[in-house]
Amino acid sequence: MRILVTGATGYIGTRLVPELLNRGHQVRAAYGHTDPPPLSWADRVAWTPLDVTAPDSVAAAVTDVDAVFYLVHGLGRNDFRRADLLAAQTTAQACADADVQRIVYLSGIVPDVPADELSEHLSSRLEVEQALSAGTVPSLTLRAAVILGAGSTSFEVIRQMSEHLPVQPIPTWMCSQVQPIAVSDVVRLLGDAVEGDHTGHVDIGGPERCTYPELLRLYAAVSGLRRVQVTVPMLPESAVARLSGLLTRVPAPVVEALVGSLRHDMVATPGEIDRIAAQPRPLVGISEAIRRSLRDPDVSPDGAETDADPLAASVADPPWAGGFVGLDRWGVAVHRPTHWWSRLTLGVREAGSREELS
C-alpha cells in the first residue's frame, strides 16, 4: 500500500514508519516546521512538508496514496481544541477528494461518563474522531490510554514524577483504573488496522490493569528507587496539575491537559483488540515495558539511530524526554544523577542498583 503518515517525526510516527516499511508498504512521511531527525529509515521514505491547517498543503500530501495515518494534535496550544477539529475536517475532505481508501487515527480511550465530564483533552480527541468518521472515507480509530515507552508524554510524566518525588502525595481521586499499553504493541496494531477493513473505533489496552499510584510504584520498583506514597484528601486537581508541571520537564500546558483525565477509569473494552489483530500475539506487560523503556537508543558512529526497540529512547524524542535512571546490559538499574539535586531526589537505592557519577 501507499501510505501517508502524518506526524511522521513525532513519537508514534517515528515508531510506526519502520513497522510499515518492514511490512512492505511505500511510506510518504509528512513533517511540520522542523527538518526530519537522523533516523535509520530516513532514506527509505518519501518526505513531504505538511501544514494541516492549510487545505492546499493537505491536498498535496494525500495525493496518490491509498491510506492515511492521522497522528497530529495541538495539545499544549491555547486553542488546541478548535485547531485540531479544523485540521481533522480539512484532512477528511482532502482524503475524500483524493479518493483515499482508508484513514486510521490513534486517539485516547473515552471513559463511560457524560460528555460534559470529559477533560478538554479527551473531548478534543473525540471531536477529531467524529470529524474523520463523518467523511466519506472509511476510517478506524484506535483508542489507547497510557502508552508506555521512552518519549511518550504520559510515560515521561510518570518517569519524572517518580524520579523527582521521594515522597509522593496521592490525591484520593487519583485511584482510577488504567490499562497501559506498550508502544511496540500500539504500532503493531496500527499496522494491522491499516491492512484490515474494520471501521468505527476499537479500544486497545495491555494485558494488565492498575491504578495510577500502582503505576508509579511499578516504575520505582523497576528503576531501583525507594518511594513513599502518602494519601492526601481534598487535594484539588488544579494543584496536582501545577505541581506536575513544575516537577517534570514536560511542557506545563501539556501536563495540565493530561491531569484532567486522571479521575476517570481508562480501561479498554475486553476483546476489542481481537477484532483488528492479524494474528494473536502476547501483549507486553507493564514491568517489561518499563524495563525496555529505560534502555539507551542504538546510535551509529555518525549519530544516526539504528533500528531499535520501539520502547527505547529515540534521537527523535523531544528534549524534555528522559530521566536519571537507565538499565545496563545485564538489566541492572543504573542511576545517573547529573547534579546535587538529582542525586538528592533519586534518594536511597534498592539493593542491586548502582550509581554512575557524571
mmCIF file of C-alpha atoms in Angstrom:
data_model
loop_
_atom_site.group_PDB
_atom_site.id
_atom_site.type_symbol
_atom_site.label_atom_id
_atom_site.label_comp_id
_atom_site.label_asym_id
_atom_site.label_seq_id
_atom_site.Cartn_x
_atom_site.Cartn_y
_atom_site.Cartn_z
ATOM 1 C CA MET A 1 0.000 0.000 0.000
ATOM 2 C CA ARG A 2 0.973 3.645 -0.492
ATOM 3 C CA ILE A 3 0.590 5.176 2.953
ATOM 4 C CA LEU A 4 0.875 8.754 4.194
ATOM 5 C CA VAL A 5 1.963 9.068 7.824
ATOM 6 C CA THR A 6 1.157 12.497 9.204
ATOM 7 C CA GLY A 7 3.239 13.378 12.228
ATOM 8 C CA ALA A 8 5.967 11.033 10.990
ATOM 9 C CA THR A 9 8.619 12.788 13.086
ATOM 10 C CA GLY A 10 6.512 12.611 16.248
ATOM 11 C CA TYR A 11 6.529 9.998 18.984
ATOM 12 C CA ILE A 12 4.204 7.445 17.373
ATOM 13 C CA GLY A 13 5.223 8.272 13.816
ATOM 14 C CA THR A 14 8.921 7.531 14.322
ATOM 15 C CA ARG A 15 7.992 4.103 15.724
ATOM 16 C CA LEU A 16 5.253 3.358 13.184
ATOM 17 C CA VAL A 17 7.149 4.080 9.958
ATOM 18 C CA PRO A 18 9.707 1.240 10.449
ATOM 19 C CA GLU A 19 6.811 -1.139 11.149
ATOM 20 C CA LEU A 20 5.131 -0.179 7.877
ATOM 21 C CA LEU A 21 8.376 -0.452 5.908
ATOM 22 C CA ASN A 22 9.017 -3.905 7.355
ATOM 23 C CA ARG A 23 5.552 -4.914 6.129
ATOM 24 C CA GLY A 24 6.468 -3.867 2.592
ATOM 25 C CA HIS A 25 4.450 -0.660 2.322
ATOM 26 C CA GLN A 26 5.513 2.500 0.477
ATOM 27 C CA VAL A 27 5.590 5.322 3.013
ATOM 28 C CA ARG A 28 5.201 9.042 2.464
ATOM 29 C CA ALA A 29 6.363 10.699 5.686
ATOM 30 C CA ALA A 30 4.944 14.121 6.497
ATOM 31 C CA TYR A 31 6.767 16.592 8.701
ATOM 32 C CA GLY A 32 5.952 20.052 10.004
ATOM 33 C CA HIS A 33 8.161 23.016 10.795
ATOM 34 C CA THR A 34 11.436 21.243 11.617
ATOM 35 C CA ASP A 35 13.624 19.062 9.425
ATOM 36 C CA PRO A 36 13.434 15.279 9.987
ATOM 37 C CA PRO A 37 15.927 13.883 12.548
ATOM 38 C CA PRO A 38 18.689 11.390 11.557
ATOM 39 C CA LEU A 39 16.682 8.171 11.577
ATOM 40 C CA SER A 40 17.831 4.864 10.132
ATOM 41 C CA TRP A 41 14.884 4.699 7.747
ATOM 42 C CA ALA A 42 15.017 8.332 6.556
ATOM 43 C CA ASP A 43 16.249 7.423 3.055
ATOM 44 C CA ARG A 44 13.601 4.720 2.608
ATOM 45 C CA VAL A 45 10.600 7.062 2.617
ATOM 46 C CA ALA A 46 9.362 9.981 0.529
ATOM 47 C CA TRP A 47 9.367 13.078 2.729
ATOM 48 C CA THR A 48 6.723 15.760 2.283
ATOM 49 C CA PRO A 49 6.110 19.001 4.195
ATOM 50 C CA LEU A 50 2.651 19.303 5.707
ATOM 51 C CA ASP A 51 0.677 22.097 7.334
ATOM 52 C CA VAL A 52 -2.587 20.518 8.479
ATOM 53 C CA THR A 53 -4.191 23.955 8.775
ATOM 54 C CA ALA A 54 -3.628 24.712 5.069
ATOM 55 C CA PRO A 55 -6.022 22.924 2.652
ATOM 56 C CA ASP A 56 -3.592 23.140 -0.283
ATOM 57 C CA SER A 57 -0.796 21.561 1.772
ATOM 58 C CA VAL A 58 -3.049 18.725 2.926
ATOM 59 C CA ALA A 59 -4.366 18.134 -0.592
ATOM 60 C CA ALA A 60 -0.838 17.796 -1.952
ATOM 61 C CA ALA A 61 0.192 15.401 0.815
ATOM 62 C CA VAL A 62 -2.728 12.981 0.333
ATOM 63 C CA THR A 63 -2.492 12.826 -3.463
ATOM 64 C CA ASP A 64 -1.830 9.319 -4.827
ATOM 65 C CA VAL A 65 -1.917 7.445 -1.510
ATOM 66 C CA ASP A 66 -4.134 4.541 -0.512
ATOM 67 C CA ALA A 67 -4.299 5.207 3.227
ATOM 68 C CA VAL A 68 -3.554 7.959 5.734
ATOM 69 C CA PHE A 69 -2.464 7.711 9.350
ATOM 70 C CA TYR A 70 -3.690 10.747 11.264
ATOM 71 C CA LEU A 71 -1.195 11.308 14.094
ATOM 72 C CA VAL A 72 -1.245 15.060 14.677
ATOM 73 C CA HIS A 73 -2.664 17.117 17.519
ATOM 74 C CA GLY A 74 -2.015 20.522 19.020
ATOM 75 C CA LEU A 75 -2.102 19.657 22.730
ATOM 76 C CA GLY A 76 -0.496 22.481 24.683
ATOM 77 C CA ARG A 77 -1.767 25.297 22.446
ATOM 78 C CA ASN A 78 -4.347 27.648 23.931
ATOM 79 C CA ASP A 79 -6.678 26.994 21.014
ATOM 80 C CA PHE A 80 -5.786 23.319 20.502
ATOM 81 C CA ARG A 81 -9.382 22.101 20.517
ATOM 82 C CA ARG A 82 -10.519 24.415 17.722
ATOM 83 C CA ALA A 83 -7.310 23.916 15.742
ATOM 84 C CA ASP A 84 -7.458 20.120 15.998
ATOM 85 C CA LEU A 85 -11.067 19.985 14.840
ATOM 86 C CA LEU A 86 -10.358 22.230 11.857
ATOM 87 C CA ALA A 87 -7.302 20.161 10.885
ATOM 88 C CA ALA A 88 -9.305 16.923 11.067
ATOM 89 C CA GLN A 89 -12.111 18.341 8.936
ATOM 90 C CA THR A 90 -9.599 19.618 6.387
ATOM 91 C CA THR A 91 -7.889 16.221 6.233
ATOM 92 C CA ALA A 92 -11.159 14.304 5.907
ATOM 93 C CA GLN A 93 -12.252 16.472 2.974
ATOM 94 C CA ALA A 94 -8.865 16.259 1.246
ATOM 95 C CA CYS A 95 -8.855 12.467 1.580
ATOM 96 C CA ALA A 96 -12.328 12.275 0.059
ATOM 97 C CA ASP A 97 -11.306 14.496 -2.855
ATOM 98 C CA ALA A 98 -8.184 12.367 -3.482
ATOM 99 C CA ASP A 99 -10.040 9.022 -3.336
ATOM 100 C CA VAL A 100 -8.034 7.822 -0.339
ATOM 101 C CA GLN A 101 -9.307 4.385 0.662
ATOM 102 C CA ARG A 102 -8.734 4.451 4.412
ATOM 103 C CA ILE A 103 -7.928 6.703 7.399
ATOM 104 C CA VAL A 104 -6.521 5.348 10.669
ATOM 105 C CA TYR A 105 -6.445 7.602 13.726
ATOM 106 C CA LEU A 106 -4.818 6.990 17.112
ATOM 107 C CA SER A 107 -6.833 8.535 19.924
ATOM 108 C CA GLY A 108 -7.445 8.033 23.631
ATOM 109 C CA ILE A 109 -9.866 5.785 25.476
ATOM 110 C CA VAL A 110 -13.136 7.589 26.155
ATOM 111 C CA PRO A 111 -14.367 6.860 29.697
ATOM 112 C CA ASP A 112 -18.010 5.961 30.219
ATOM 113 C CA VAL A 113 -19.083 9.312 31.657
ATOM 114 C CA PRO A 114 -21.349 12.126 30.447
ATOM 115 C CA ALA A 115 -19.766 14.227 27.715
ATOM 116 C CA ASP A 116 -19.633 17.335 29.920
ATOM 117 C CA GLU A 117 -17.394 15.462 32.397
ATOM 118 C CA LEU A 118 -14.690 14.714 29.835
ATOM 119 C CA SER A 119 -11.480 16.720 30.014
ATOM 120 C CA GLU A 120 -10.732 19.224 27.259
ATOM 121 C CA HIS A 121 -8.046 16.832 26.017
ATOM 122 C CA LEU A 122 -10.398 13.851 25.701
ATOM 123 C CA SER A 123 -13.220 15.982 24.314
ATOM 124 C CA SER A 124 -10.901 17.214 21.583
ATOM 125 C CA ARG A 125 -9.765 13.697 20.716
ATOM 126 C CA LEU A 126 -13.390 12.577 20.435
ATOM 127 C CA GLU A 127 -14.258 15.542 18.204
ATOM 128 C CA VAL A 128 -11.378 14.686 15.874
ATOM 129 C CA GLU A 129 -12.543 11.070 15.696
ATOM 130 C CA GLN A 130 -16.076 12.186 14.858
ATOM 131 C CA ALA A 131 -14.832 14.613 12.190
ATOM 132 C CA LEU A 132 -12.784 11.917 10.467
ATOM 133 C CA SER A 133 -15.582 9.335 10.617
ATOM 134 C CA ALA A 134 -18.170 11.828 9.335
ATOM 135 C CA GLY A 135 -16.438 11.956 5.962
ATOM 136 C CA THR A 136 -16.917 9.564 3.070
ATOM 137 C CA VAL A 137 -13.567 7.785 3.509
ATOM 138 C CA PRO A 138 -13.749 4.665 5.729
ATOM 139 C CA SER A 139 -11.965 5.398 8.999
ATOM 140 C CA LEU A 140 -10.900 3.456 12.057
ATOM 141 C CA THR A 141 -9.880 4.950 15.388
ATOM 142 C CA LEU A 142 -7.721 3.045 17.846
ATOM 143 C CA ARG A 143 -8.296 4.324 21.371
ATOM 144 C CA ALA A 144 -5.445 3.858 23.849
ATOM 145 C CA ALA A 145 -4.950 5.058 27.419
ATOM 146 C CA VAL A 146 -1.402 5.442 28.778
ATOM 147 C CA ILE A 147 1.151 4.469 26.130
ATOM 148 C CA LEU A 148 4.325 3.091 27.694
ATOM 149 C CA GLY A 149 7.669 3.842 26.085
ATOM 150 C CA ALA A 150 10.529 6.300 26.353
ATOM 151 C CA GLY A 151 9.441 9.581 24.779
ATOM 152 C CA SER A 152 5.714 9.031 25.321
ATOM 153 C CA THR A 153 4.274 12.089 27.072
ATOM 154 C CA SER A 154 2.331 10.007 29.606
ATOM 155 C CA PHE A 155 5.318 7.763 30.313
ATOM 156 C CA GLU A 156 7.662 10.731 30.721
ATOM 157 C CA VAL A 157 5.336 12.303 33.290
ATOM 158 C CA ILE A 158 5.263 9.014 35.227
ATOM 159 C CA ARG A 159 9.040 8.599 34.937
ATOM 160 C CA GLN A 160 9.918 12.129 36.001
ATOM 161 C CA MET A 161 7.367 12.320 38.821
ATOM 162 C CA SER A 162 8.671 9.027 40.205
ATOM 163 C CA GLU A 163 12.308 10.103 39.965
ATOM 164 C CA HIS A 164 11.789 13.622 41.333
ATOM 165 C CA LEU A 165 9.488 12.840 44.278
ATOM 166 C CA PRO A 166 10.913 10.573 47.033
ATOM 167 C CA VAL A 167 7.662 11.214 48.933
ATOM 168 C CA GLN A 168 4.663 11.192 46.615
ATOM 169 C CA PRO A 169 1.372 12.853 47.625
ATOM 170 C CA ILE A 170 -1.511 10.850 46.152
ATOM 171 C CA PRO A 171 -4.936 12.530 45.855
ATOM 172 C CA THR A 172 -7.834 10.283 46.801
ATOM 173 C CA TRP A 173 -9.416 10.949 43.402
ATOM 174 C CA MET A 174 -6.359 9.638 41.524
ATOM 175 C CA CYS A 175 -7.009 5.942 42.192
ATOM 176 C CA SER A 176 -8.866 5.254 38.958
ATOM 177 C CA GLN A 177 -8.062 2.165 36.919
ATOM 178 C CA VAL A 178 -5.839 2.474 33.858
ATOM 179 C CA GLN A 179 -4.806 -0.118 31.268
ATOM 180 C CA PRO A 180 -1.413 0.908 29.847
ATOM 181 C CA ILE A 181 -0.195 -0.481 26.544
ATOM 182 C CA ALA A 182 3.369 -0.724 25.230
ATOM 183 C CA VAL A 183 4.120 1.387 22.169
ATOM 184 C CA SER A 184 5.544 -1.714 20.471
ATOM 185 C CA ASP A 185 2.058 -3.237 20.624
ATOM 186 C CA VAL A 186 0.466 0.035 19.510
ATOM 187 C CA VAL A 187 2.478 0.250 16.273
ATOM 188 C CA ARG A 188 1.865 -3.429 15.515
ATOM 189 C CA LEU A 189 -1.889 -2.926 15.936
ATOM 190 C CA LEU A 190 -1.798 0.224 13.810
ATOM 191 C CA GLY A 191 -0.138 -1.819 11.079
ATOM 192 C CA ASP A 192 -2.851 -4.454 11.364
ATOM 193 C CA ALA A 193 -5.538 -1.760 11.352
ATOM 194 C CA VAL A 194 -4.484 -0.174 8.072
ATOM 195 C CA GLU A 195 -4.333 -3.574 6.375
ATOM 196 C CA GLY A 196 -7.805 -4.565 7.554
ATOM 197 C CA ASP A 197 -11.256 -3.286 6.710
ATOM 198 C CA HIS A 198 -12.770 -2.526 10.118
ATOM 199 C CA THR A 199 -14.270 0.912 10.704
ATOM 200 C CA GLY A 200 -15.525 2.765 13.755
ATOM 201 C CA HIS A 201 -13.424 2.629 16.895
ATOM 202 C CA VAL A 202 -11.558 -0.046 18.846
ATOM 203 C CA ASP A 203 -10.175 0.158 22.380
ATOM 204 C CA ILE A 204 -6.623 -1.117 22.772
ATOM 205 C CA GLY A 205 -5.002 -1.865 26.121
ATOM 206 C CA GLY A 206 -2.243 -4.014 27.538
ATOM 207 C CA PRO A 207 -2.622 -7.268 29.485
ATOM 208 C CA GLU A 208 -2.751 -5.608 32.934
ATOM 209 C CA ARG A 209 -4.789 -3.003 34.752
ATOM 210 C CA CYS A 210 -3.610 -0.914 37.683
ATOM 211 C CA THR A 211 -4.192 2.395 39.426
ATOM 212 C CA TYR A 212 -2.017 5.437 38.789
ATOM 213 C CA PRO A 213 -0.300 5.116 42.207
ATOM 214 C CA GLU A 214 0.441 1.472 41.393
ATOM 215 C CA LEU A 215 1.946 2.572 38.076
ATOM 216 C CA LEU A 216 4.269 4.961 39.926
ATOM 217 C CA ARG A 217 5.257 2.137 42.288
ATOM 218 C CA LEU A 218 5.962 -0.217 39.391
ATOM 219 C CA TYR A 219 8.248 2.349 37.794
ATOM 220 C CA ALA A 220 10.086 2.807 41.095
ATOM 221 C CA ALA A 221 10.490 -0.950 41.523
ATOM 222 C CA VAL A 222 11.941 -1.471 38.042
ATOM 223 C CA SER A 223 14.255 1.541 38.347
ATOM 224 C CA GLY A 224 15.568 0.585 41.780
ATOM 225 C CA LEU A 225 14.069 3.552 43.653
ATOM 226 C CA ARG A 226 12.559 3.563 47.119
ATOM 227 C CA ARG A 227 9.484 5.725 47.212
ATOM 228 C CA VAL A 228 6.856 6.544 49.844
ATOM 229 C CA GLN A 229 3.285 7.387 48.870
ATOM 230 C CA VAL A 230 1.048 9.449 51.151
ATOM 231 C CA THR A 231 -2.690 9.735 50.526
ATOM 232 C CA VAL A 232 -3.803 13.364 50.614
ATOM 233 C CA PRO A 233 -7.557 14.021 50.770
ATOM 234 C CA MET A 234 -9.075 17.155 49.287
ATOM 235 C CA LEU A 235 -6.062 17.875 47.057
ATOM 236 C CA PRO A 236 -7.537 19.863 44.161
ATOM 237 C CA GLU A 237 -6.945 18.870 40.565
ATOM 238 C CA SER A 238 -5.528 22.297 39.743
ATOM 239 C CA ALA A 239 -2.842 21.916 42.427
ATOM 240 C CA VAL A 240 -1.830 18.499 41.081
ATOM 241 C CA ALA A 241 -1.610 19.919 37.560
ATOM 242 C CA ARG A 242 0.603 22.803 38.680
ATOM 243 C CA LEU A 243 2.832 20.563 40.824
ATOM 244 C CA SER A 244 3.252 18.064 37.989
ATOM 245 C CA GLY A 245 4.119 20.860 35.594
ATOM 246 C CA LEU A 246 6.788 22.173 37.965
ATOM 247 C CA LEU A 247 8.361 18.798 38.752
ATOM 248 C CA THR A 248 8.680 17.495 35.203
ATOM 249 C CA ARG A 249 10.374 18.817 32.093
ATOM 250 C CA VAL A 250 7.270 18.036 30.039
ATOM 251 C CA PRO A 251 5.698 21.347 28.922
ATOM 252 C CA ALA A 252 3.353 22.520 31.678
ATOM 253 C CA PRO A 253 0.296 23.105 29.426
ATOM 254 C CA VAL A 254 0.577 19.517 28.171
ATOM 255 C CA VAL A 255 0.799 18.111 31.703
ATOM 256 C CA GLU A 256 -2.138 20.199 32.869
ATOM 257 C CA ALA A 257 -4.244 18.967 29.953
ATOM 258 C CA LEU A 258 -3.456 15.321 30.768
ATOM 259 C CA VAL A 259 -4.170 15.625 34.509
ATOM 260 C CA GLY A 260 -7.815 16.295 33.736
ATOM 261 C CA SER A 261 -8.334 12.665 32.690
ATOM 262 C CA LEU A 262 -6.783 11.065 35.795
ATOM 263 C CA ARG A 263 -10.025 10.872 37.767
ATOM 264 C CA HIS A 264 -11.705 8.543 35.250
ATOM 265 C CA ASP A 265 -11.166 4.823 34.634
ATOM 266 C CA MET A 266 -9.248 4.454 31.356
ATOM 267 C CA VAL A 267 -9.642 0.768 30.528
ATOM 268 C CA ALA A 268 -10.292 -0.991 27.242
ATOM 269 C CA THR A 269 -13.455 -2.869 26.382
ATOM 270 C CA PRO A 270 -12.475 -6.567 26.669
ATOM 271 C CA GLY A 271 -11.805 -8.453 23.447
ATOM 272 C CA GLU A 272 -11.770 -5.482 21.080
ATOM 273 C CA ILE A 273 -8.134 -5.994 20.055
ATOM 274 C CA ASP A 274 -9.112 -9.360 18.602
ATOM 275 C CA ARG A 275 -11.213 -7.537 16.002
ATOM 276 C CA ILE A 276 -8.174 -5.975 14.350
ATOM 277 C CA ALA A 277 -5.148 -8.104 15.303
ATOM 278 C CA ALA A 278 -3.949 -10.021 12.249
ATOM 279 C CA GLN A 279 -2.818 -12.889 14.456
ATOM 280 C CA PRO A 280 -2.916 -13.497 18.214
ATOM 281 C CA ARG A 281 0.283 -12.409 19.959
ATOM 282 C CA PRO A 282 1.011 -11.858 23.644
ATOM 283 C CA LEU A 283 1.000 -8.228 24.721
ATOM 284 C CA VAL A 284 3.881 -6.684 26.650
ATOM 285 C CA GLY A 285 3.273 -6.367 30.402
ATOM 286 C CA ILE A 286 3.792 -3.166 32.372
ATOM 287 C CA SER A 287 7.061 -4.050 34.130
ATOM 288 C CA GLU A 288 8.643 -5.419 30.956
ATOM 289 C CA ALA A 289 7.577 -2.308 29.041
ATOM 290 C CA ILE A 290 9.191 -0.083 31.682
ATOM 291 C CA ARG A 291 12.402 -2.127 31.589
ATOM 292 C CA ARG A 292 12.676 -1.826 27.827
ATOM 293 C CA SER A 293 11.894 1.895 28.019
ATOM 294 C CA LEU A 294 14.933 2.503 30.242
ATOM 295 C CA ARG A 295 17.407 1.257 27.655
ATOM 296 C CA ASP A 296 19.547 3.731 25.741
ATOM 297 C CA PRO A 297 18.928 4.199 21.990
ATOM 298 C CA ASP A 298 21.137 2.392 19.489
ATOM 299 C CA VAL A 299 23.108 5.077 17.651
ATOM 300 C CA SER A 300 25.706 4.604 14.907
ATOM 301 C CA PRO A 301 29.056 6.472 14.962
ATOM 302 C CA ASP A 302 27.698 9.167 12.628
ATOM 303 C CA GLY A 303 24.880 9.957 15.055
ATOM 304 C CA ALA A 304 22.086 8.245 13.113
ATOM 305 C CA GLU A 305 19.755 5.978 15.006
ATOM 306 C CA THR A 306 19.860 2.305 14.073
ATOM 307 C CA ASP A 307 16.805 0.062 14.042
ATOM 308 C CA ALA A 308 15.802 -0.147 17.682
ATOM 309 C CA ASP A 309 13.165 -1.402 20.072
ATOM 310 C CA PRO A 310 10.150 0.950 19.726
ATOM 311 C CA LEU A 311 10.036 1.161 23.525
ATOM 312 C CA ALA A 312 13.589 2.501 23.824
ATOM 313 C CA ALA A 313 14.566 6.150 23.609
ATOM 314 C CA SER A 314 14.951 7.654 20.137
ATOM 315 C CA VAL A 315 17.045 10.506 18.775
ATOM 316 C CA ALA A 316 13.738 11.952 17.578
ATOM 317 C CA ASP A 317 12.269 12.204 21.082
ATOM 318 C CA PRO A 318 11.700 15.725 22.450
ATOM 319 C CA PRO A 319 14.479 17.349 24.501
ATOM 320 C CA TRP A 320 12.398 17.151 27.671
ATOM 321 C CA ALA A 321 12.187 13.341 27.491
ATOM 322 C CA GLY A 322 14.415 11.074 29.551
ATOM 323 C CA GLY A 323 15.399 10.624 33.167
ATOM 324 C CA PHE A 324 18.213 9.838 35.544
ATOM 325 C CA VAL A 325 17.739 6.057 35.543
ATOM 326 C CA GLY A 326 18.799 3.569 32.878
ATOM 327 C CA LEU A 327 19.395 -0.156 32.582
ATOM 328 C CA ASP A 328 22.784 -1.659 31.821
ATOM 329 C CA ARG A 329 23.364 -4.666 29.562
ATOM 330 C CA TRP A 330 22.577 -7.023 32.461
ATOM 331 C CA GLY A 331 19.283 -5.314 33.245
ATOM 332 C CA VAL A 332 20.563 -3.654 36.427
ATOM 333 C CA ALA A 333 19.179 -0.196 37.199
ATOM 334 C CA VAL A 334 21.866 2.471 36.852
ATOM 335 C CA HIS A 335 21.305 5.859 38.470
ATOM 336 C CA ARG A 336 22.950 8.745 36.624
ATOM 337 C CA PRO A 337 22.437 11.926 38.642
ATOM 338 C CA THR A 338 23.683 14.986 36.800
ATOM 339 C CA HIS A 339 23.783 17.417 39.753
ATOM 340 C CA TRP A 340 23.274 17.538 43.511
ATOM 341 C CA TRP A 341 19.505 17.983 43.190
ATOM 342 C CA SER A 342 19.003 14.882 41.069
ATOM 343 C CA ARG A 343 21.270 12.938 43.429
ATOM 344 C CA LEU A 344 19.095 14.074 46.334
ATOM 345 C CA THR A 345 15.760 13.285 44.665
ATOM 346 C CA LEU A 346 16.874 9.849 43.485
ATOM 347 C CA GLY A 347 17.414 9.114 47.165
ATOM 348 C CA VAL A 348 18.068 5.674 48.603
ATOM 349 C CA ARG A 349 18.645 2.971 46.016
ATOM 350 C CA GLU A 350 17.267 -0.520 46.179
ATOM 351 C CA ALA A 351 19.697 -3.402 46.577
ATOM 352 C CA GLY A 352 21.139 -4.416 43.197
ATOM 353 C CA SER A 353 21.027 -0.962 41.645
ATOM 354 C CA ARG A 354 24.103 1.210 41.242
ATOM 355 C CA GLU A 355 25.073 4.818 40.627
ATOM 356 C CA GLU A 356 27.255 6.320 37.922
ATOM 357 C CA LEU A 357 28.677 9.740 38.725
ATOM 358 C CA SER A 358 28.880 12.268 35.927
#
